[in-house]
Tab-separated table of C-alpha atoms and ligand atoms in Angstrom:
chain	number	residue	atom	x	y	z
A	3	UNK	CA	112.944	94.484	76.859
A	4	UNK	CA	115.947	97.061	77.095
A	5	UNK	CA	116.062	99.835	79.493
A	6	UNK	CA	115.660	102.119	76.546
A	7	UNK	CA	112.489	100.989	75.491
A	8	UNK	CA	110.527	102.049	78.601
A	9	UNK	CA	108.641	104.532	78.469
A	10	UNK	CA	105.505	104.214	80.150
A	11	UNK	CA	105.384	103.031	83.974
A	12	UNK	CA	102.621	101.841	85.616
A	13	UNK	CA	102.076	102.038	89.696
A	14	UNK	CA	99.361	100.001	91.363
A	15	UNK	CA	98.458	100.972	94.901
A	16	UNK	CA	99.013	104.971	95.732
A	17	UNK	CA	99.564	104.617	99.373
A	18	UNK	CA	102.476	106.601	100.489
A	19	UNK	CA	104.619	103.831	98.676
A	20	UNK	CA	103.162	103.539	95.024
A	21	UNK	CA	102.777	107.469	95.183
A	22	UNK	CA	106.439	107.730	96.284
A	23	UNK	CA	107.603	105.664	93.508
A	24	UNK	CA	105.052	107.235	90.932
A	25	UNK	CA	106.805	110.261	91.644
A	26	UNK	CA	110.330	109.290	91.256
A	27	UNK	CA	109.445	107.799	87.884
A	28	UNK	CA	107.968	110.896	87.147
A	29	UNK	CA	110.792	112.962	88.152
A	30	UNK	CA	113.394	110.668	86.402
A	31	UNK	CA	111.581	111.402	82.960
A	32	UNK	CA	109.097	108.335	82.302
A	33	UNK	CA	105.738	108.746	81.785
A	34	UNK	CA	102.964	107.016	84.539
A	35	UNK	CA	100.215	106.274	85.281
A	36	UNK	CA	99.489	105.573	89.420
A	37	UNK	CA	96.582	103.472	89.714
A	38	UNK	CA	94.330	102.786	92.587
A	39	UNK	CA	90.694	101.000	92.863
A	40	UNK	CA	90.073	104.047	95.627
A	41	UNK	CA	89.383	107.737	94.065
A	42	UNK	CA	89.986	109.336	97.364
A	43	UNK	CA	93.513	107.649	97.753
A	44	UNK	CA	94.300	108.823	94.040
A	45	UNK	CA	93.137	112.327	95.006
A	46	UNK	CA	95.188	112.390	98.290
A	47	UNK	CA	98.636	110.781	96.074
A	48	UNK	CA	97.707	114.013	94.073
A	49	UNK	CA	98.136	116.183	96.112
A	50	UNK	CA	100.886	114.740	98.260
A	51	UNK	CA	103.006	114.399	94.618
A	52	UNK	CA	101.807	118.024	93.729
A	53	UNK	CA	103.253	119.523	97.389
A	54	UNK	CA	106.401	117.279	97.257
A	55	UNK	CA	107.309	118.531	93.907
A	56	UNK	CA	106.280	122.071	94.651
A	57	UNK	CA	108.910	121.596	97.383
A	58	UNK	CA	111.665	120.699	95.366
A	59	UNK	CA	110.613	123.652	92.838
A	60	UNK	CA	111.155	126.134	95.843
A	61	UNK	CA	114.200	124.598	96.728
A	62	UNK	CA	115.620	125.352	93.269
A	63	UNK	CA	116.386	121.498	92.644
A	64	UNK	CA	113.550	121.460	89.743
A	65	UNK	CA	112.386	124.791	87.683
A	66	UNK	CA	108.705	125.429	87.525
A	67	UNK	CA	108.871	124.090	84.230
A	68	UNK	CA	110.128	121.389	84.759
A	69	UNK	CA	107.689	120.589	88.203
A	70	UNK	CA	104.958	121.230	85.774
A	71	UNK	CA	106.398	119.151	82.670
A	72	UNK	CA	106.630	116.719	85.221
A	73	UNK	CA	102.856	116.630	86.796
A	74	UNK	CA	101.735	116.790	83.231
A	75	UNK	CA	103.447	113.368	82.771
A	76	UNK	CA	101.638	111.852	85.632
A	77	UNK	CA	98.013	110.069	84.794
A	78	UNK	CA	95.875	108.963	87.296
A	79	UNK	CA	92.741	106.155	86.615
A	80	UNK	CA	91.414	103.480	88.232
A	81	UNK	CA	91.209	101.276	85.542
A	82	UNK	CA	93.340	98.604	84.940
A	83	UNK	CA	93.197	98.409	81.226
A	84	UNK	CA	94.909	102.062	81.609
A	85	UNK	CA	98.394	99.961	81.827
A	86	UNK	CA	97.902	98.586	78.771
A	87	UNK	CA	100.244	100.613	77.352
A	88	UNK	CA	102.972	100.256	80.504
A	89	UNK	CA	106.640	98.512	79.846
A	90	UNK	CA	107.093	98.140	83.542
A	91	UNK	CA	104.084	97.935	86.280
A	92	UNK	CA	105.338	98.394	89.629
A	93	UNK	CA	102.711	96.892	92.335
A	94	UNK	CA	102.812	98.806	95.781
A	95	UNK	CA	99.476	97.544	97.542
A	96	UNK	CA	98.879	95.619	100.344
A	97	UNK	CA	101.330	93.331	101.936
A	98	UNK	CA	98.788	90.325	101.108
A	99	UNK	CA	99.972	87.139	99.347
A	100	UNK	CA	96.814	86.470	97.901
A	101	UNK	CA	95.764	89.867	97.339
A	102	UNK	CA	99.020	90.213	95.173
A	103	UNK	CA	98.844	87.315	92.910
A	104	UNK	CA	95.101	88.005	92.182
A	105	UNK	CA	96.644	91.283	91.184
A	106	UNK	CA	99.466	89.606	89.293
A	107	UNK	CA	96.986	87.334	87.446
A	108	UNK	CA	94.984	90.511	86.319
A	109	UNK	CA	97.936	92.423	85.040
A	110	UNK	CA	99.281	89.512	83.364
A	111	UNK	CA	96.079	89.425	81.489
A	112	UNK	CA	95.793	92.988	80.255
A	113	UNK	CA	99.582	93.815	80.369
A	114	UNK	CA	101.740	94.221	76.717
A	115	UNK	CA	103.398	90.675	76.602
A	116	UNK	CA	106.439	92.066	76.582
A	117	UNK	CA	105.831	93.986	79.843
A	118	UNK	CA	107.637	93.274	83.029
A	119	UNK	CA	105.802	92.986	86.070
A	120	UNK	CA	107.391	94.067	89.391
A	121	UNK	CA	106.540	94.111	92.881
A	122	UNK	CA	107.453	96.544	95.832
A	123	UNK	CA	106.685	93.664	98.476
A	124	UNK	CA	108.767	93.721	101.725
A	125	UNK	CA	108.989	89.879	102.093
A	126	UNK	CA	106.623	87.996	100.157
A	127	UNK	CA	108.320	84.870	97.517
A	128	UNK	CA	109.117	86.676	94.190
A	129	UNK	CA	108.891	83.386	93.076
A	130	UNK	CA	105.455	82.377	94.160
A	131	UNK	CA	103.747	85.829	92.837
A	132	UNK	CA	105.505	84.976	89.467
A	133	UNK	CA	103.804	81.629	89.583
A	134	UNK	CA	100.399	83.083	89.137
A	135	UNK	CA	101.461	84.555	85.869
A	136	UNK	CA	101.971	83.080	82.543
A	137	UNK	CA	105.569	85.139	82.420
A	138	UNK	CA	107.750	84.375	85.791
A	139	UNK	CA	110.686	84.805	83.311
A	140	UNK	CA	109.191	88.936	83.626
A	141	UNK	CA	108.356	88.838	86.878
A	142	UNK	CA	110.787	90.500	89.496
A	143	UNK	CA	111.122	92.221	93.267
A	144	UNK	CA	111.433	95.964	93.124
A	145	UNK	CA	111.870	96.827	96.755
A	146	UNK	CA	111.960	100.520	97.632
A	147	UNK	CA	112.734	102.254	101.244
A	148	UNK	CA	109.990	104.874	102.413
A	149	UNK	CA	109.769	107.641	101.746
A	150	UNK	CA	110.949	106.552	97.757
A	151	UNK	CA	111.755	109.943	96.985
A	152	UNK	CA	114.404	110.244	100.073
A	153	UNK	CA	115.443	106.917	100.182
A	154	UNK	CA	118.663	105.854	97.721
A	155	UNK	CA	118.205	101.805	97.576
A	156	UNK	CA	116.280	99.664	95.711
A	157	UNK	CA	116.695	96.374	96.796
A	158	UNK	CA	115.995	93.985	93.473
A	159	UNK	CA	114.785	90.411	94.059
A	160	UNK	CA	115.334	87.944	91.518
A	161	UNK	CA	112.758	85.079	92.032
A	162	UNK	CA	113.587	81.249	90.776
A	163	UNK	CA	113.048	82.258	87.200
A	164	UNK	CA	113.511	85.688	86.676
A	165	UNK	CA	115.471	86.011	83.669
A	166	UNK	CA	118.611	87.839	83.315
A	167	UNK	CA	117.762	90.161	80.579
A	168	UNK	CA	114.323	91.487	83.284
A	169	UNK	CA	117.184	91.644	86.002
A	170	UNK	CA	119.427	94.065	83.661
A	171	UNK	CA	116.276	96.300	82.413
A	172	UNK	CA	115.657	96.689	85.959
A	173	UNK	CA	118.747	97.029	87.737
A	174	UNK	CA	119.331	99.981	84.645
A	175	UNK	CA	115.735	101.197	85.768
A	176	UNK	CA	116.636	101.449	89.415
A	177	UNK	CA	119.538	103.292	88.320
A	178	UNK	CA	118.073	105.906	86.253
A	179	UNK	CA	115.763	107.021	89.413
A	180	UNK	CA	118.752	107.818	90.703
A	181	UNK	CA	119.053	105.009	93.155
A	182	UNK	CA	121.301	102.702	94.536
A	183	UNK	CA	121.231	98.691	93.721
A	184	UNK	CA	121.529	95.947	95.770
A	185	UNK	CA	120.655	92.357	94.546
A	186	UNK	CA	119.187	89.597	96.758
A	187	UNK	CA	117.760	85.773	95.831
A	188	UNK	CA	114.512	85.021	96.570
A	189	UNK	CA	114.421	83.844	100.182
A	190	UNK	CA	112.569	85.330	103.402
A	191	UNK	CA	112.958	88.999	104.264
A	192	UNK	CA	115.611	89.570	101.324
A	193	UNK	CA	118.367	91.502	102.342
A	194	UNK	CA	117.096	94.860	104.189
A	195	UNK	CA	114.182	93.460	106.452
A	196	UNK	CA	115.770	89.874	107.086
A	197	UNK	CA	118.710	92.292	109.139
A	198	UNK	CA	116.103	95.202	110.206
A	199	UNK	CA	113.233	93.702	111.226
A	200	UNK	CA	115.375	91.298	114.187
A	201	UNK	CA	116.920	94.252	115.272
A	202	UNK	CA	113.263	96.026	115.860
A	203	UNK	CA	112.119	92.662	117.861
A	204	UNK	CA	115.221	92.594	119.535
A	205	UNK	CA	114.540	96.499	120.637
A	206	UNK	CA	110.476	95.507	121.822
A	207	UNK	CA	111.921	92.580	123.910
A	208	UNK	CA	114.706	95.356	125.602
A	209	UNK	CA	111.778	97.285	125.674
A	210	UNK	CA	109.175	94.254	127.268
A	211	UNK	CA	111.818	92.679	129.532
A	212	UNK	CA	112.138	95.920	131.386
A	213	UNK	CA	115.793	96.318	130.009
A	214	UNK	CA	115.631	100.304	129.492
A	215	UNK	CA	112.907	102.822	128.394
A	216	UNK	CA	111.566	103.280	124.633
A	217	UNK	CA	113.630	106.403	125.158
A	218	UNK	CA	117.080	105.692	126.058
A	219	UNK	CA	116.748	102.356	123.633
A	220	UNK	CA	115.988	104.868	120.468
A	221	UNK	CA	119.451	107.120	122.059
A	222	UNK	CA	121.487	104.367	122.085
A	223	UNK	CA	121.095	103.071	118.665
A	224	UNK	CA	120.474	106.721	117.546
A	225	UNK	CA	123.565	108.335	118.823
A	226	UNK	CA	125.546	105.380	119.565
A	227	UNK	CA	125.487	103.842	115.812
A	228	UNK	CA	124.416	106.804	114.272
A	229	UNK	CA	121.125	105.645	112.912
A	230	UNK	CA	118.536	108.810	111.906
A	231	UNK	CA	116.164	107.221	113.942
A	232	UNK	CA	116.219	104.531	116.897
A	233	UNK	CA	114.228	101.194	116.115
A	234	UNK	CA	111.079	101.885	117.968
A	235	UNK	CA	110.919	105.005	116.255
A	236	UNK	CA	111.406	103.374	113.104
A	237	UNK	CA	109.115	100.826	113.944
A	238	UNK	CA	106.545	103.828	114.473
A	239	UNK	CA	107.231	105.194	111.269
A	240	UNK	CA	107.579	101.910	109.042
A	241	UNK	CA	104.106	100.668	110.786
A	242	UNK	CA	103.923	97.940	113.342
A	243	UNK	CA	101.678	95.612	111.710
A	244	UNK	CA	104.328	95.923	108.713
A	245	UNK	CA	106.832	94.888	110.884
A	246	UNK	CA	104.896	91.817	113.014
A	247	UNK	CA	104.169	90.530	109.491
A	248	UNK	CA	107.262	90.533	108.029
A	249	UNK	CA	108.580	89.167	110.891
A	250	UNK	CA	106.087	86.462	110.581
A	251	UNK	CA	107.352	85.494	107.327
A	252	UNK	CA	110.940	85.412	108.584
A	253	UNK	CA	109.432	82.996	111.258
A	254	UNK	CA	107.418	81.050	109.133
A	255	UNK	CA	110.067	80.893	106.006
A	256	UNK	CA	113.166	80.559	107.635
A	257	UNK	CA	111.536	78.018	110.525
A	258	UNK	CA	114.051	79.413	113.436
A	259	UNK	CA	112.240	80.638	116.488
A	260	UNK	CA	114.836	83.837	116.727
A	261	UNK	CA	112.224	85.658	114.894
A	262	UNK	CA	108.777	84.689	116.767
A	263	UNK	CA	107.513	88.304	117.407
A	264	UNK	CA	107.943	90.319	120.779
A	265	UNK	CA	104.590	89.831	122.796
A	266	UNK	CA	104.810	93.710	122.973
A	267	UNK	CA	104.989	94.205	119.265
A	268	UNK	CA	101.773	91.443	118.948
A	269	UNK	CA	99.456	93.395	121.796
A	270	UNK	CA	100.489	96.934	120.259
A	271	UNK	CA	99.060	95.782	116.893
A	272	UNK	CA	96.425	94.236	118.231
A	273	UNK	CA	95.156	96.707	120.326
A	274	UNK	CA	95.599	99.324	116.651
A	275	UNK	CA	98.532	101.060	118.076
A	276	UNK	CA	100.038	100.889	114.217
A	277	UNK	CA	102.563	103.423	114.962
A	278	UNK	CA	102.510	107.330	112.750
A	279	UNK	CA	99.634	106.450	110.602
A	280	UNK	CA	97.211	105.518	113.454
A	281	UNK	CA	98.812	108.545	115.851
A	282	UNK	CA	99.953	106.208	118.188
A	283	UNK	CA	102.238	102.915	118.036
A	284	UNK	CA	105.554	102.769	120.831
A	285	UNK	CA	105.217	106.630	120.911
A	286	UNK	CA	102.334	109.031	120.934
A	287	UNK	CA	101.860	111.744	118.247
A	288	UNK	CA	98.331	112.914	118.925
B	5	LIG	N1	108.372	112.368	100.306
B	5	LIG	C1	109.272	113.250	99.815
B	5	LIG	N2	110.178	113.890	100.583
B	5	LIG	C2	110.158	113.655	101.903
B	5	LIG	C3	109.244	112.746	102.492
B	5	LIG	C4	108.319	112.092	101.626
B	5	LIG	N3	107.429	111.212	102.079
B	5	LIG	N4	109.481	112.713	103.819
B	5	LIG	C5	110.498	113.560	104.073
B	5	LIG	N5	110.897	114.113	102.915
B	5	LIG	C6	111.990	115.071	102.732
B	5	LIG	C7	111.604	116.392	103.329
B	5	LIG	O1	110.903	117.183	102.402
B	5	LIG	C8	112.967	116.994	103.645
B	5	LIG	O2	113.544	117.513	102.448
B	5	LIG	P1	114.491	118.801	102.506
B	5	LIG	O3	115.668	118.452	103.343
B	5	LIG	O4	114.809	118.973	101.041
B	5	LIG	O5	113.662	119.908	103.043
B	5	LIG	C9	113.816	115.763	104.026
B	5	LIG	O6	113.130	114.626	103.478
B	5	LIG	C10	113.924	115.632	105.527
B	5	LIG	O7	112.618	115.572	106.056
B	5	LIG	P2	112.186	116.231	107.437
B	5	LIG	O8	113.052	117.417	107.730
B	5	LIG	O9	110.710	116.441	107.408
B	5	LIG	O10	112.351	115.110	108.541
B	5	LIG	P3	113.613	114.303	108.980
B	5	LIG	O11	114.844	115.112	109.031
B	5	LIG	O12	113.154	113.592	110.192
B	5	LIG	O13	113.818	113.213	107.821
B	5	LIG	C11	113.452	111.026	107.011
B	5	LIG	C12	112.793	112.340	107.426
B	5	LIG	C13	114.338	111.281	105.807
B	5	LIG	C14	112.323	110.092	106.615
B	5	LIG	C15	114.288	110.515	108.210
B	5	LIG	O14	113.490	110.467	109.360
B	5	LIG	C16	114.881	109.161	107.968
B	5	LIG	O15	115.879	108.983	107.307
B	5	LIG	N6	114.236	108.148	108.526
B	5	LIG	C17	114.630	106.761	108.356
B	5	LIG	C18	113.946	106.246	107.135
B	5	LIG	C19	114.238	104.804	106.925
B	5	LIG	O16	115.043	104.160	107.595
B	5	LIG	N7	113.522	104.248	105.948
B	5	LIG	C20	113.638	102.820	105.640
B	5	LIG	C21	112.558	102.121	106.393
B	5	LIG	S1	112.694	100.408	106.091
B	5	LIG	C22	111.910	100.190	104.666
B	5	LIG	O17	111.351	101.040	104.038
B	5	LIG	C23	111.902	98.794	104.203
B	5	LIG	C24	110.699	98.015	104.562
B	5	LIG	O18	110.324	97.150	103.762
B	5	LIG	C25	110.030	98.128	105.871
């Protein structure tokens, strides 16, 4: 399928991901719908998609018409035969393998046969979601940075048989968001969390090993490489358990132990310090 002949976008999950990207489609012209088994998550996307573009509207980078063009575009249902009519589903749920490619199976089922199925993961094979689908020729990583609407990359992930034609639709996708490409192969971590996510653990061992406080670690890679936010702070706001597990399948994909989680980083998320979203991870926000 060309780039021209999307039209309709589907989102699965509308956690602060799948509403992020709902709303970038939105904003970028497509029509979508943003599903989500949950009502009360769909309600709470809503709303969040509602404020953020009521933002933009006061800030003069959208007219009202256009903010309200643009809500009008966006459908929410939590059926999934309501993607029927989707050229491109995005899936933004949990970071579960086999939650995914019972997902995958599903939307292979009711999708248009001609749809392309992508998937927001952080780490998990491209490859072996595609495999529970009769098309893994359609099947391809769409990897966006939180918060989607901020964020200017979308890191696509071709898996084994991804086909080049999917890889052009998308990679022309990506680019009318408004967003900036990179490519990677199928293999742990991609490109993004396969650097990132070592450079968190290496911050919890500084941090474990009595090396320097959570404070003057986050300075020093703040203000000494100019990142907007130091690791344990990004760790905070990307989610611990997001992190442990994707460094879990650097460990368990790429077989070296330089990526066996921090003890620190295992006890936080085991004792539910999650980081933002739970109030409390490295740093406290309660
Ligand atoms: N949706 C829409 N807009 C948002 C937003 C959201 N969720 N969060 C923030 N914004 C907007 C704000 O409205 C604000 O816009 P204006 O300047 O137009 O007013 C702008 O972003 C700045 O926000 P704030 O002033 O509230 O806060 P800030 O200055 O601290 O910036 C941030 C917030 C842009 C998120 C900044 O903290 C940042 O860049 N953080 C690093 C983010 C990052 O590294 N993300 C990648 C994580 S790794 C990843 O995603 C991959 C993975 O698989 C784990």
């Amino acid at each position: 399928m060309a780039t021209a002949a999307v039209k309709v976008i589907g989102v699965v999950g509308s956690g602060q991901m799948g509403s992020g990207i709902a709303q970038v489609a939105a904003v970028a012209g497509f029509d979508v719908w943003l599903l989500d088994s949950d009502p009360v998550a769909l309600q709470r996307a809503e709303k969040a998609i509602a404020a953020s573009v009521q933002h933009l509207v006061s800030k003069g980078q959208l007219s009202q018409l256009a903010g309200t063009n643009l809500l009008n575009h966006l459908r929410y249902t939590s059926s999934l035969e309501d993607l029927k009519s989707a050229d491109v589903i995005i899936e933004a749920i949990v970071e579960s393998e086999v939650i995914k490619k019972k997902l995958f199976s599903e939307l292979d089922r009711i999708a248009k046969v001609s749809a392309i199925l992508a998937s927001n993961t952080s780490s998990i094979s491209i490859t072996r979601l595609a495999s529970s689908t009769s098309r893994p020729a359609q099947v391809i990583g769409m990897h966006f940075m939180n918060p989607p609407p901020v964020m200017k990359l979308i890191e696509i992930v071709r898996g084994a048989d991804t086909s080049d034609e999917v890889f052009i639709t998308i990679k022309n996708l990506a680019e009318r968001f408004g967003k900036t490409v990179i490519c990677s192969q199928d293999f742990p971590g991609f490109i993004v969390n396969r650097i990132l996510m070592p450079m968190i653990n290496e911050a919890f061992f500084a941090l474990y090993t009595g090396v320097a406080t959570k404070e003057d670690i986050d300075s020093g890679m703040k203000l000494g490489t100019n990142h907007p936010l130091g690791p344990l702070q990004l760790a905070d706001f990307i989610g611990l358990d997001i992190c442990l597990s994707i460094l879990k399948v650097l460990h368990e994909g790429l077989g070296d132990s330089k990526y066996i989680p921090c003890p620190l980083l295992v006890q936080y998320v085991d004792a539910g310090r999650l980081g933002r979203k739970r109030g409390i991870g490295v740093y406290n926000y309660q």
